[in-house]
Each structure stands twice: as structure tokens, then as C-alpha cells.
Amino acid sequence: VGVGDASQMAVGLLSESLATVVSGLNVRDAALPSGETPSVRLGAGCMASNDAVARLAGLPASGYLLDVDDRGATVRANDAEGLRNGVLTLLQAWESHFALTGEQAVPEMRVVDWPNMAIRAVSLPLPNSRWGHPNDPPADPDMFLAFLHKTMVRTKMNMAVLIIHQAMRYETHPAVAGPAAWSREDVKRVFDTLRRWGVEPVPHMNSLGHMNWLCIP
């Protein structure tokens, strides 16, 4: 259950991740009661004590409360990225517990957390950004997105500097594209999906002094 517009990204991440292990997951949006902070609830949710809710008001940006008991789990935050961070912690706890015990469950816990750095970024090329063997075989955008989900989204990264090079078929300069280049629509889909997951994609192109690869065609 997502409460308020701020929960949409976090609810989407939670439902996508649990869809493979939970059948018939019912996602619904609930009206936000007056004065209640945005939240995401799994199951019936878990009630937080008054002191915990009071502490939420003083957390830095993107901070969150995560409470889990036998009734379910509740993530509370003051902003959309805080809800995202809390949901990702919930998923990390579920994966860790399953790896240790083989049980699809989350231990009871209370987590009060926030990121120390507002921007948590990595820089990496699109998988088809280079020219020549062994980079000629096609690279699947969906496989690349699955890789980014496991390595970036689930570790709470929130920015990806993506090196383009010859990875896209440019409408004005088609000769620049490599043999495995994606269409403009495929590249846009990768960028749009990252934004939906709470990761800001930053396209990276070298300056002219570093564009020797343009001479390859």
C-alpha cells in the first residue's frame, strides 16, 4: 500500500522485486490522512512508536524509518527518495535472510537511517559503446537494465553517468554508430527506466580532444 504521491516510486520497486516470489500481490494507493508522513506498507504494516515518528521529523533528507514485526512492514519518510531507500533496505533484509535460512521472510527490526552523501553515482559505458571485436555482438538493453537494477538500484545508488560513444544510432550522423548500436528509442527506454527507479541518468560524451574513436568509421 502506498500512501500519497511520494510513494509511487518506492511501491513500484517493491512490487517489481516481489512479483517473482509473491503471487497475486495487491498494490493499492491509500488516501494520506492529515498530518501523516508518506509511507509504504507491506501486509497490515507495523505501527511505529511516538518517539520513532518524532525522530523522523528531524532526519536529514532521504532518511527513513523501517519497522518490521509479525503484522508486516512499514517504511516512513519525509520524501520520495527516503521511501525508496527504506524499501531497498527492506528488500536487502529479505534477500539476506533468504540466503542464510532459505526462508522467504524478513526478521523483525527497526531501522533509522539516512544517506551520508546526497549523490551516490557510478560512471560506466553502455555495453555496446566500443567498436570492434569482441564488442560486435548485439547487447540486449533489457539485460543491461537487469544488471543496473542488481548493481545500482539495490545498493541505493541514485545517479548513473552513462558513456554513450558509438552505442546509439544518431539520426544526423549515422556513420558514428557502432555495429551493435541501439536505436534512439532503446537508449531513451534505458534512461526512462532508470528515472522510474530513482536513478538520474547523465549522458556522457567525450570532449573533442578525446574523440579519437570518431576516426574509426
mmCIF file with all atom_site columns, C-alpha atoms in Angstrom:
data_model
loop_
_atom_site.group_PDB
_atom_site.id
_atom_site.type_symbol
_atom_site.label_atom_id
_atom_site.label_alt_id
_atom_site.label_comp_id
_atom_site.label_asym_id
_atom_site.label_entity_id
_atom_site.label_seq_id
_atom_site.pdbx_PDB_ins_code
_atom_site.Cartn_x
_atom_site.Cartn_y
_atom_site.Cartn_z
_atom_site.occupancy
_atom_site.B_iso_or_equiv
_atom_site.pdbx_formal_charge
_atom_site.auth_seq_id
_atom_site.auth_comp_id
_atom_site.auth_asym_id
_atom_site.auth_atom_id
_atom_site.pdbx_PDB_model_num
ATOM 1   C CA . VAL A 1 1   ? 0.000  0.000   0.000   1.00 0.00 ? 1   VAL A CA 1
ATOM 2   C CA . GLY A 1 2   ? 1.386  3.367   -0.951  1.00 0.00 ? 2   GLY A CA 1
ATOM 3   C CA . VAL A 1 3   ? 0.225  6.442   0.922   1.00 0.00 ? 3   VAL A CA 1
ATOM 4   C CA . GLY A 1 4   ? 0.450  9.612   -1.168  1.00 0.00 ? 4   GLY A CA 1
ATOM 5   C CA . ASP A 1 5   ? 2.109  10.544  -4.449  1.00 0.00 ? 5   ASP A CA 1
ATOM 6   C CA . ALA A 1 6   ? 5.605  10.352  -2.939  1.00 0.00 ? 6   ALA A CA 1
ATOM 7   C CA . SER A 1 7   ? 5.247  6.588   -2.548  1.00 0.00 ? 7   SER A CA 1
ATOM 8   C CA . GLN A 1 8   ? 4.778  5.683   -6.217  1.00 0.00 ? 8   GLN A CA 1
ATOM 9   C CA . MET A 1 9   ? 8.467  5.044   -6.994  1.00 0.00 ? 9   MET A CA 1
ATOM 10  C CA . ALA A 1 10  ? 9.023  3.004   -3.829  1.00 0.00 ? 10  ALA A CA 1
ATOM 11  C CA . VAL A 1 11  ? 5.843  0.956   -4.324  1.00 0.00 ? 11  VAL A CA 1
ATOM 12  C CA . GLY A 1 12  ? 6.878  0.244   -7.905  1.00 0.00 ? 12  GLY A CA 1
ATOM 13  C CA . LEU A 1 13  ? 10.301 -1.034  -6.822  1.00 0.00 ? 13  LEU A CA 1
ATOM 14  C CA . LEU A 1 14  ? 8.787  -3.174  -4.071  1.00 0.00 ? 14  LEU A CA 1
ATOM 15  C CA . SER A 1 15  ? 6.104  -4.733  -6.271  1.00 0.00 ? 15  SER A CA 1
ATOM 16  C CA . GLU A 1 16  ? 8.524  -5.398  -9.172  1.00 0.00 ? 16  GLU A CA 1
ATOM 17  C CA . SER A 1 17  ? 11.015 -7.107  -6.866  1.00 0.00 ? 17  SER A CA 1
ATOM 18  C CA . LEU A 1 18  ? 8.441  -9.245  -5.056  1.00 0.00 ? 18  LEU A CA 1
ATOM 19  C CA . ALA A 1 19  ? 6.479  -10.229 -8.173  1.00 0.00 ? 19  ALA A CA 1
ATOM 20  C CA . THR A 1 20  ? 8.770  -13.223 -8.773  1.00 0.00 ? 20  THR A CA 1
ATOM 21  C CA . VAL A 1 21  ? 8.199  -14.708 -5.309  1.00 0.00 ? 21  VAL A CA 1
ATOM 22  C CA . VAL A 1 22  ? 4.729  -13.490 -4.304  1.00 0.00 ? 22  VAL A CA 1
ATOM 23  C CA . SER A 1 23  ? 1.740  -14.364 -6.461  1.00 0.00 ? 23  SER A CA 1
ATOM 24  C CA . GLY A 1 24  ? -1.284 -12.121 -6.575  1.00 0.00 ? 24  GLY A CA 1
ATOM 25  C CA . LEU A 1 25  ? 0.392  -9.141  -4.932  1.00 0.00 ? 25  LEU A CA 1
ATOM 26  C CA . ASN A 1 26  ? -2.293 -6.481  -4.405  1.00 0.00 ? 26  ASN A CA 1
ATOM 27  C CA . VAL A 1 27  ? -0.964 -2.950  -4.701  1.00 0.00 ? 27  VAL A CA 1
ATOM 28  C CA . ARG A 1 28  ? -3.263 -0.084  -3.858  1.00 0.00 ? 28  ARG A CA 1
ATOM 29  C CA . ASP A 1 29  ? -2.917 3.588   -3.081  1.00 0.00 ? 29  ASP A CA 1
ATOM 30  C CA . ALA A 1 30  ? -4.470 4.862   0.119   1.00 0.00 ? 30  ALA A CA 1
ATOM 31  C CA . ALA A 1 31  ? -5.519 8.394   0.942   1.00 0.00 ? 31  ALA A CA 1
ATOM 32  C CA . LEU A 1 32  ? -2.995 10.283  3.057   1.00 0.00 ? 32  LEU A CA 1
ATOM 33  C CA . PRO A 1 33  ? -4.537 11.213  6.416   1.00 0.00 ? 33  PRO A CA 1
ATOM 34  C CA . SER A 1 34  ? -3.982 14.768  7.573   1.00 0.00 ? 34  SER A CA 1
ATOM 35  C CA . GLY A 1 35  ? -0.591 15.174  9.209   1.00 0.00 ? 35  GLY A CA 1
ATOM 36  C CA . GLU A 1 36  ? 0.677  11.666  8.356   1.00 0.00 ? 36  GLU A CA 1
ATOM 37  C CA . THR A 1 37  ? 4.056  11.273  6.722   1.00 0.00 ? 37  THR A CA 1
ATOM 38  C CA . PRO A 1 38  ? 4.279  9.389   3.394   1.00 0.00 ? 38  PRO A CA 1
ATOM 39  C CA . SER A 1 39  ? 4.635  5.653   3.891   1.00 0.00 ? 39  SER A CA 1
ATOM 40  C CA . VAL A 1 40  ? 4.748  2.277   2.165   1.00 0.00 ? 40  VAL A CA 1
ATOM 41  C CA . ARG A 1 41  ? 3.230  -0.726  3.915   1.00 0.00 ? 41  ARG A CA 1
ATOM 42  C CA . LEU A 1 42  ? 3.650  -4.423  3.280   1.00 0.00 ? 42  LEU A CA 1
ATOM 43  C CA . GLY A 1 43  ? 0.921  -6.608  4.733   1.00 0.00 ? 43  GLY A CA 1
ATOM 44  C CA . ALA A 1 44  ? -1.003 -4.903  7.511   1.00 0.00 ? 44  ALA A CA 1
ATOM 45  C CA . GLY A 1 45  ? 2.005  -2.742  8.254   1.00 0.00 ? 45  GLY A CA 1
ATOM 46  C CA . CYS A 1 46  ? 3.786  -2.091  11.507  1.00 0.00 ? 46  CYS A CA 1
ATOM 47  C CA . MET A 1 47  ? 2.883  0.687   13.915  1.00 0.00 ? 47  MET A CA 1
ATOM 48  C CA . ALA A 1 48  ? 5.760  2.910   14.991  1.00 0.00 ? 48  ALA A CA 1
ATOM 49  C CA . SER A 1 49  ? 6.068  4.332   18.484  1.00 0.00 ? 49  SER A CA 1
ATOM 50  C CA . ASN A 1 50  ? 5.515  8.032   19.027  1.00 0.00 ? 50  ASN A CA 1
ATOM 51  C CA . ASP A 1 51  ? 9.209  8.635   19.724  1.00 0.00 ? 51  ASP A CA 1
ATOM 52  C CA . ALA A 1 52  ? 10.177 6.953   16.437  1.00 0.00 ? 52  ALA A CA 1
ATOM 53  C CA . VAL A 1 53  ? 7.753  9.083   14.445  1.00 0.00 ? 53  VAL A CA 1
ATOM 54  C CA . ALA A 1 54  ? 9.022  12.172  16.256  1.00 0.00 ? 54  ALA A CA 1
ATOM 55  C CA . ARG A 1 55  ? 12.572 11.250  15.285  1.00 0.00 ? 55  ARG A CA 1
ATOM 56  C CA . LEU A 1 56  ? 11.546 11.051  11.622  1.00 0.00 ? 56  LEU A CA 1
ATOM 57  C CA . ALA A 1 57  ? 10.817 14.776  11.611  1.00 0.00 ? 57  ALA A CA 1
ATOM 58  C CA . GLY A 1 58  ? 14.453 15.501  12.454  1.00 0.00 ? 58  GLY A CA 1
ATOM 59  C CA . LEU A 1 59  ? 16.084 13.155  9.926   1.00 0.00 ? 59  LEU A CA 1
ATOM 60  C CA . PRO A 1 60  ? 18.205 14.554  7.096   1.00 0.00 ? 60  PRO A CA 1
ATOM 61  C CA . ALA A 1 61  ? 16.897 14.499  3.522   1.00 0.00 ? 61  ALA A CA 1
ATOM 62  C CA . SER A 1 62  ? 16.274 11.000  2.142   1.00 0.00 ? 62  SER A CA 1
ATOM 63  C CA . GLY A 1 63  ? 16.204 9.499   5.636   1.00 0.00 ? 63  GLY A CA 1
ATOM 64  C CA . TYR A 1 64  ? 13.615 6.892   6.635   1.00 0.00 ? 64  TYR A CA 1
ATOM 65  C CA . LEU A 1 65  ? 12.161 4.656   9.323   1.00 0.00 ? 65  LEU A CA 1
ATOM 66  C CA . LEU A 1 66  ? 11.683 0.938   8.650   1.00 0.00 ? 66  LEU A CA 1
ATOM 67  C CA . ASP A 1 67  ? 9.648  -1.121  11.110  1.00 0.00 ? 67  ASP A CA 1
ATOM 68  C CA . VAL A 1 68  ? 9.000  -4.856  10.714  1.00 0.00 ? 68  VAL A CA 1
ATOM 69  C CA . ASP A 1 69  ? 7.023  -7.131  13.008  1.00 0.00 ? 69  ASP A CA 1
ATOM 70  C CA . ASP A 1 70  ? 4.673  -10.110 12.640  1.00 0.00 ? 70  ASP A CA 1
ATOM 71  C CA . ARG A 1 71  ? 1.954  -7.885  11.150  1.00 0.00 ? 71  ARG A CA 1
ATOM 72  C CA . GLY A 1 72  ? 4.051  -6.626  8.250   1.00 0.00 ? 72  GLY A CA 1
ATOM 73  C CA . ALA A 1 73  ? 6.462  -3.844  7.386   1.00 0.00 ? 73  ALA A CA 1
ATOM 74  C CA . THR A 1 74  ? 6.131  -0.081  7.157   1.00 0.00 ? 74  THR A CA 1
ATOM 75  C CA . VAL A 1 75  ? 8.551  2.427   5.655   1.00 0.00 ? 75  VAL A CA 1
ATOM 76  C CA . ARG A 1 76  ? 8.084  6.065   6.643   1.00 0.00 ? 76  ARG A CA 1
ATOM 77  C CA . ALA A 1 77  ? 9.952  9.024   5.193   1.00 0.00 ? 77  ALA A CA 1
ATOM 78  C CA . ASN A 1 78  ? 9.659  12.735  4.543   1.00 0.00 ? 78  ASN A CA 1
ATOM 79  C CA . ASP A 1 79  ? 10.358 12.492  0.803   1.00 0.00 ? 79  ASP A CA 1
ATOM 80  C CA . ALA A 1 80  ? 10.195 10.119  -2.160  1.00 0.00 ? 80  ALA A CA 1
ATOM 81  C CA . GLU A 1 81  ? 13.880 9.142   -2.048  1.00 0.00 ? 81  GLU A CA 1
ATOM 82  C CA . GLY A 1 82  ? 13.612 8.328   1.635   1.00 0.00 ? 82  GLY A CA 1
ATOM 83  C CA . LEU A 1 83  ? 10.773 5.906   0.880   1.00 0.00 ? 83  LEU A CA 1
ATOM 84  C CA . ARG A 1 84  ? 12.892 4.414   -1.920  1.00 0.00 ? 84  ARG A CA 1
ATOM 85  C CA . ASN A 1 85  ? 15.843 3.923   0.447   1.00 0.00 ? 85  ASN A CA 1
ATOM 86  C CA . GLY A 1 86  ? 13.651 2.288   3.066   1.00 0.00 ? 86  GLY A CA 1
ATOM 87  C CA . VAL A 1 87  ? 12.059 -0.109  0.583   1.00 0.00 ? 87  VAL A CA 1
ATOM 88  C CA . LEU A 1 88  ? 15.508 -1.068  -0.716  1.00 0.00 ? 88  LEU A CA 1
ATOM 89  C CA . THR A 1 89  ? 16.685 -1.788  2.829   1.00 0.00 ? 89  THR A CA 1
ATOM 90  C CA . LEU A 1 90  ? 13.617 -3.982  3.315   1.00 0.00 ? 90  LEU A CA 1
ATOM 91  C CA . LEU A 1 91  ? 14.491 -5.897  0.144   1.00 0.00 ? 91  LEU A CA 1
ATOM 92  C CA . GLN A 1 92  ? 18.125 -6.249  1.236   1.00 0.00 ? 92  GLN A CA 1
ATOM 93  C CA . ALA A 1 93  ? 16.997 -7.697  4.566   1.00 0.00 ? 93  ALA A CA 1
ATOM 94  C CA . TRP A 1 94  ? 14.682 -10.132 2.800   1.00 0.00 ? 94  TRP A CA 1
ATOM 95  C CA . GLU A 1 95  ? 17.440 -11.283 0.416   1.00 0.00 ? 95  GLU A CA 1
ATOM 96  C CA . SER A 1 96  ? 19.976 -11.663 3.244   1.00 0.00 ? 96  SER A CA 1
ATOM 97  C CA . HIS A 1 97  ? 17.551 -13.677 5.379   1.00 0.00 ? 97  HIS A CA 1
ATOM 98  C CA . PHE A 1 98  ? 16.687 -15.947 2.448   1.00 0.00 ? 98  PHE A CA 1
ATOM 99  C CA . ALA A 1 99  ? 20.379 -16.502 1.648   1.00 0.00 ? 99  ALA A CA 1
ATOM 100 C CA . LEU A 1 100 ? 21.082 -17.522 5.251   1.00 0.00 ? 100 LEU A CA 1
ATOM 101 C CA . THR A 1 101 ? 17.958 -19.572 6.012   1.00 0.00 ? 101 THR A CA 1
ATOM 102 C CA . GLY A 1 102 ? 16.136 -20.390 2.761   1.00 0.00 ? 102 GLY A CA 1
ATOM 103 C CA . GLU A 1 103 ? 13.017 -18.781 4.277   1.00 0.00 ? 103 GLU A CA 1
ATOM 104 C CA . GLN A 1 104 ? 11.070 -16.105 2.378   1.00 0.00 ? 104 GLN A CA 1
ATOM 105 C CA . ALA A 1 105 ? 10.750 -13.728 5.302   1.00 0.00 ? 105 ALA A CA 1
ATOM 106 C CA . VAL A 1 106 ? 12.121 -10.569 6.897   1.00 0.00 ? 106 VAL A CA 1
ATOM 107 C CA . PRO A 1 107 ? 13.298 -10.540 10.536  1.00 0.00 ? 107 PRO A CA 1
ATOM 108 C CA . GLU A 1 108 ? 11.659 -8.156  12.987  1.00 0.00 ? 108 GLU A CA 1
ATOM 109 C CA . MET A 1 109 ? 13.606 -4.913  13.075  1.00 0.00 ? 109 MET A CA 1
ATOM 110 C CA . ARG A 1 110 ? 13.577 -1.171  13.433  1.00 0.00 ? 110 ARG A CA 1
ATOM 111 C CA . VAL A 1 111 ? 15.911 0.814   11.201  1.00 0.00 ? 111 VAL A CA 1
ATOM 112 C CA . VAL A 1 112 ? 16.532 4.556   11.378  1.00 0.00 ? 112 VAL A CA 1
ATOM 113 C CA . ASP A 1 113 ? 18.831 5.536   8.535   1.00 0.00 ? 113 ASP A CA 1
ATOM 114 C CA . TRP A 1 114 ? 19.811 8.230   6.060   1.00 0.00 ? 114 TRP A CA 1
ATOM 115 C CA . PRO A 1 115 ? 22.488 8.618   3.355   1.00 0.00 ? 115 PRO A CA 1
ATOM 116 C CA . ASN A 1 116 ? 25.696 10.479  4.182   1.00 0.00 ? 116 ASN A CA 1
ATOM 117 C CA . MET A 1 117 ? 26.053 11.640  0.573   1.00 0.00 ? 117 MET A CA 1
ATOM 118 C CA . ALA A 1 118 ? 23.264 13.227  -1.452  1.00 0.00 ? 118 ALA A CA 1
ATOM 119 C CA . ILE A 1 119 ? 24.698 11.970  -4.761  1.00 0.00 ? 119 ILE A CA 1
ATOM 120 C CA . ARG A 1 120 ? 25.789 8.335   -4.976  1.00 0.00 ? 120 ARG A CA 1
ATOM 121 C CA . ALA A 1 121 ? 26.926 7.804   -8.555  1.00 0.00 ? 121 ALA A CA 1
ATOM 122 C CA . VAL A 1 122 ? 28.867 5.466   -10.790 1.00 0.00 ? 122 VAL A CA 1
ATOM 123 C CA . SER A 1 123 ? 30.224 6.029   -14.287 1.00 0.00 ? 123 SER A CA 1
ATOM 124 C CA . LEU A 1 124 ? 30.041 3.209   -16.785 1.00 0.00 ? 124 LEU A CA 1
ATOM 125 C CA . PRO A 1 125 ? 29.713 2.796   -20.555 1.00 0.00 ? 125 PRO A CA 1
ATOM 126 C CA . LEU A 1 126 ? 26.709 1.403   -22.324 1.00 0.00 ? 126 LEU A CA 1
ATOM 127 C CA . PRO A 1 127 ? 27.613 -2.236  -23.072 1.00 0.00 ? 127 PRO A CA 1
ATOM 128 C CA . ASN A 1 128 ? 27.753 -1.596  -26.832 1.00 0.00 ? 128 ASN A CA 1
ATOM 129 C CA . SER A 1 129 ? 29.762 1.627   -26.684 1.00 0.00 ? 129 SER A CA 1
ATOM 130 C CA . ARG A 1 130 ? 33.008 0.338   -28.233 1.00 0.00 ? 130 ARG A CA 1
ATOM 131 C CA . TRP A 1 131 ? 33.916 -0.634  -31.764 1.00 0.00 ? 131 TRP A CA 1
ATOM 132 C CA . GLY A 1 132 ? 35.412 -3.904  -32.952 1.00 0.00 ? 132 GLY A CA 1
ATOM 133 C CA . HIS A 1 133 ? 35.868 -7.470  -31.726 1.00 0.00 ? 133 HIS A CA 1
ATOM 134 C CA . PRO A 1 134 ? 34.750 -8.691  -29.217 1.00 0.00 ? 134 PRO A CA 1
ATOM 135 C CA . ASN A 1 135 ? 32.200 -5.872  -28.988 1.00 0.00 ? 135 ASN A CA 1
ATOM 136 C CA . ASP A 1 136 ? 30.351 -6.547  -32.245 1.00 0.00 ? 136 ASP A CA 1
ATOM 137 C CA . PRO A 1 137 ? 27.690 -8.985  -30.947 1.00 0.00 ? 137 PRO A CA 1
ATOM 138 C CA . PRO A 1 138 ? 24.369 -7.294  -30.063 1.00 0.00 ? 138 PRO A CA 1
ATOM 139 C CA . ALA A 1 139 ? 23.878 -6.231  -26.451 1.00 0.00 ? 139 ALA A CA 1
ATOM 140 C CA . ASP A 1 140 ? 20.359 -6.503  -25.040 1.00 0.00 ? 140 ASP A CA 1
ATOM 141 C CA . PRO A 1 141 ? 19.023 -3.307  -23.385 1.00 0.00 ? 141 PRO A CA 1
ATOM 142 C CA . ASP A 1 142 ? 16.864 -5.405  -21.042 1.00 0.00 ? 142 ASP A CA 1
ATOM 143 C CA . MET A 1 143 ? 19.902 -7.384  -19.869 1.00 0.00 ? 143 MET A CA 1
ATOM 144 C CA . PHE A 1 144 ? 21.742 -4.116  -19.219 1.00 0.00 ? 144 PHE A CA 1
ATOM 145 C CA . LEU A 1 145 ? 18.780 -2.798  -17.216 1.00 0.00 ? 145 LEU A CA 1
ATOM 146 C CA . ALA A 1 146 ? 18.693 -6.010  -15.166 1.00 0.00 ? 146 ALA A CA 1
ATOM 147 C CA . PHE A 1 147 ? 22.411 -5.524  -14.436 1.00 0.00 ? 147 PHE A CA 1
ATOM 148 C CA . LEU A 1 148 ? 21.846 -1.913  -13.362 1.00 0.00 ? 148 LEU A CA 1
ATOM 149 C CA . HIS A 1 149 ? 18.932 -2.948  -11.145 1.00 0.00 ? 149 HIS A CA 1
ATOM 150 C CA . LYS A 1 150 ? 21.058 -5.503  -9.289  1.00 0.00 ? 150 LYS A CA 1
ATOM 151 C CA . THR A 1 151 ? 24.232 -3.440  -9.014  1.00 0.00 ? 151 THR A CA 1
ATOM 152 C CA . MET A 1 152 ? 22.964 0.145   -8.709  1.00 0.00 ? 152 MET A CA 1
ATOM 153 C CA . VAL A 1 153 ? 19.331 0.303   -7.673  1.00 0.00 ? 153 VAL A CA 1
ATOM 154 C CA . ARG A 1 154 ? 19.500 -2.379  -4.997  1.00 0.00 ? 154 ARG A CA 1
ATOM 155 C CA . THR A 1 155 ? 22.583 -0.713  -3.478  1.00 0.00 ? 155 THR A CA 1
ATOM 156 C CA . LYS A 1 156 ? 20.822 2.683   -3.279  1.00 0.00 ? 156 LYS A CA 1
ATOM 157 C CA . MET A 1 157 ? 22.837 4.445   -5.987  1.00 0.00 ? 157 MET A CA 1
ATOM 158 C CA . ASN A 1 158 ? 20.914 7.422   -7.356  1.00 0.00 ? 158 ASN A CA 1
ATOM 159 C CA . MET A 1 159 ? 22.932 8.624   -10.371 1.00 0.00 ? 159 MET A CA 1
ATOM 160 C CA . ALA A 1 160 ? 24.472 6.867   -13.390 1.00 0.00 ? 160 ALA A CA 1
ATOM 161 C CA . VAL A 1 161 ? 26.900 8.641   -15.714 1.00 0.00 ? 161 VAL A CA 1
ATOM 162 C CA . LEU A 1 162 ? 26.454 6.621   -18.909 1.00 0.00 ? 162 LEU A CA 1
ATOM 163 C CA . ILE A 1 163 ? 29.179 6.810   -21.569 1.00 0.00 ? 163 ILE A CA 1
ATOM 164 C CA . ILE A 1 164 ? 27.486 6.832   -24.970 1.00 0.00 ? 164 ILE A CA 1
ATOM 165 C CA . HIS A 1 165 ? 30.277 6.812   -27.607 1.00 0.00 ? 165 HIS A CA 1
ATOM 166 C CA . GLN A 1 166 ? 29.078 4.725   -30.600 1.00 0.00 ? 166 GLN A CA 1
ATOM 167 C CA . ALA A 1 167 ? 26.329 2.989   -28.615 1.00 0.00 ? 167 ALA A CA 1
ATOM 168 C CA . MET A 1 168 ? 23.457 4.875   -30.263 1.00 0.00 ? 168 MET A CA 1
ATOM 169 C CA . ARG A 1 169 ? 22.412 5.304   -33.885 1.00 0.00 ? 169 ARG A CA 1
ATOM 170 C CA . TYR A 1 170 ? 22.481 9.066   -34.353 1.00 0.00 ? 170 TYR A CA 1
ATOM 171 C CA . GLU A 1 171 ? 19.919 10.417  -36.810 1.00 0.00 ? 171 GLU A CA 1
ATOM 172 C CA . THR A 1 172 ? 22.211 13.189  -38.092 1.00 0.00 ? 172 THR A CA 1
ATOM 173 C CA . HIS A 1 173 ? 25.483 11.198  -38.183 1.00 0.00 ? 173 HIS A CA 1
ATOM 174 C CA . PRO A 1 174 ? 24.668 7.511   -38.766 1.00 0.00 ? 174 PRO A CA 1
ATOM 175 C CA . ALA A 1 175 ? 28.300 6.682   -39.631 1.00 0.00 ? 175 ALA A CA 1
ATOM 176 C CA . VAL A 1 176 ? 29.302 7.228   -35.987 1.00 0.00 ? 176 VAL A CA 1
ATOM 177 C CA . ALA A 1 177 ? 27.217 4.281   -34.755 1.00 0.00 ? 177 ALA A CA 1
ATOM 178 C CA . GLY A 1 178 ? 28.991 1.043   -33.901 1.00 0.00 ? 178 GLY A CA 1
ATOM 179 C CA . PRO A 1 179 ? 27.897 -2.339  -35.253 1.00 0.00 ? 179 PRO A CA 1
ATOM 180 C CA . ALA A 1 180 ? 25.899 -3.135  -32.100 1.00 0.00 ? 180 ALA A CA 1
ATOM 181 C CA . ALA A 1 181 ? 24.454 0.374   -31.599 1.00 0.00 ? 181 ALA A CA 1
ATOM 182 C CA . TRP A 1 182 ? 20.980 0.753   -30.110 1.00 0.00 ? 182 TRP A CA 1
ATOM 183 C CA . SER A 1 183 ? 18.230 2.849   -31.572 1.00 0.00 ? 183 SER A CA 1
ATOM 184 C CA . ARG A 1 184 ? 17.437 6.207   -30.042 1.00 0.00 ? 184 ARG A CA 1
ATOM 185 C CA . GLU A 1 185 ? 14.238 4.664   -28.636 1.00 0.00 ? 185 GLU A CA 1
ATOM 186 C CA . ASP A 1 186 ? 16.183 1.887   -26.855 1.00 0.00 ? 186 ASP A CA 1
ATOM 187 C CA . VAL A 1 187 ? 18.572 4.372   -25.268 1.00 0.00 ? 187 VAL A CA 1
ATOM 188 C CA . LYS A 1 188 ? 15.633 6.538   -24.178 1.00 0.00 ? 188 LYS A CA 1
ATOM 189 C CA . ARG A 1 189 ? 13.945 3.470   -22.645 1.00 0.00 ? 189 ARG A CA 1
ATOM 190 C CA . VAL A 1 190 ? 17.066 2.755   -20.572 1.00 0.00 ? 190 VAL A CA 1
ATOM 191 C CA . PHE A 1 191 ? 17.145 6.365   -19.368 1.00 0.00 ? 191 PHE A CA 1
ATOM 192 C CA . ASP A 1 192 ? 13.397 6.464   -18.618 1.00 0.00 ? 192 ASP A CA 1
ATOM 193 C CA . THR A 1 193 ? 13.544 3.176   -16.690 1.00 0.00 ? 193 THR A CA 1
ATOM 194 C CA . LEU A 1 194 ? 16.424 4.418   -14.539 1.00 0.00 ? 194 LEU A CA 1
ATOM 195 C CA . ARG A 1 195 ? 14.467 7.570   -13.703 1.00 0.00 ? 195 ARG A CA 1
ATOM 196 C CA . ARG A 1 196 ? 11.467 5.426   -12.752 1.00 0.00 ? 196 ARG A CA 1
ATOM 197 C CA . TRP A 1 197 ? 13.769 3.541   -10.357 1.00 0.00 ? 197 TRP A CA 1
ATOM 198 C CA . GLY A 1 198 ? 15.040 6.756   -8.792  1.00 0.00 ? 198 GLY A CA 1
ATOM 199 C CA . VAL A 1 199 ? 18.387 6.841   -10.621 1.00 0.00 ? 199 VAL A CA 1
ATOM 200 C CA . GLU A 1 200 ? 19.215 10.011  -12.573 1.00 0.00 ? 200 GLU A CA 1
ATOM 201 C CA . PRO A 1 201 ? 20.978 9.104   -15.844 1.00 0.00 ? 201 PRO A CA 1
ATOM 202 C CA . VAL A 1 202 ? 23.632 11.553  -17.062 1.00 0.00 ? 202 VAL A CA 1
ATOM 203 C CA . PRO A 1 203 ? 24.735 11.080  -20.696 1.00 0.00 ? 203 PRO A CA 1
ATOM 204 C CA . HIS A 1 204 ? 28.498 11.375  -21.118 1.00 0.00 ? 204 HIS A CA 1
ATOM 205 C CA . MET A 1 205 ? 30.241 12.318  -24.354 1.00 0.00 ? 205 MET A CA 1
ATOM 206 C CA . ASN A 1 206 ? 33.984 12.950  -24.566 1.00 0.00 ? 206 ASN A CA 1
ATOM 207 C CA . SER A 1 207 ? 35.352 16.339  -25.476 1.00 0.00 ? 207 SER A CA 1
ATOM 208 C CA . LEU A 1 208 ? 36.807 16.737  -28.971 1.00 0.00 ? 208 LEU A CA 1
ATOM 209 C CA . GLY A 1 209 ? 40.312 16.092  -27.658 1.00 0.00 ? 209 GLY A CA 1
ATOM 210 C CA . HIS A 1 210 ? 39.265 12.619  -26.538 1.00 0.00 ? 210 HIS A CA 1
ATOM 211 C CA . MET A 1 211 ? 37.178 11.654  -29.564 1.00 0.00 ? 211 MET A CA 1
ATOM 212 C CA . ASN A 1 212 ? 39.834 9.720   -31.485 1.00 0.00 ? 212 ASN A CA 1
ATOM 213 C CA . TRP A 1 213 ? 37.297 6.897   -31.754 1.00 0.00 ? 213 TRP A CA 1
ATOM 214 C CA . LEU A 1 214 ? 35.346 9.054   -34.211 1.00 0.00 ? 214 LEU A CA 1
ATOM 215 C CA . CYS A 1 215 ? 38.109 8.377   -36.756 1.00 0.00 ? 215 CYS A CA 1
ATOM 216 C CA . ILE A 1 216 ? 37.399 4.620   -36.760 1.00 0.00 ? 216 ILE A CA 1
ATOM 217 C CA . PRO A 1 217 ? 34.476 4.759   -39.260 1.00 0.00 ? 217 PRO A CA 1
#
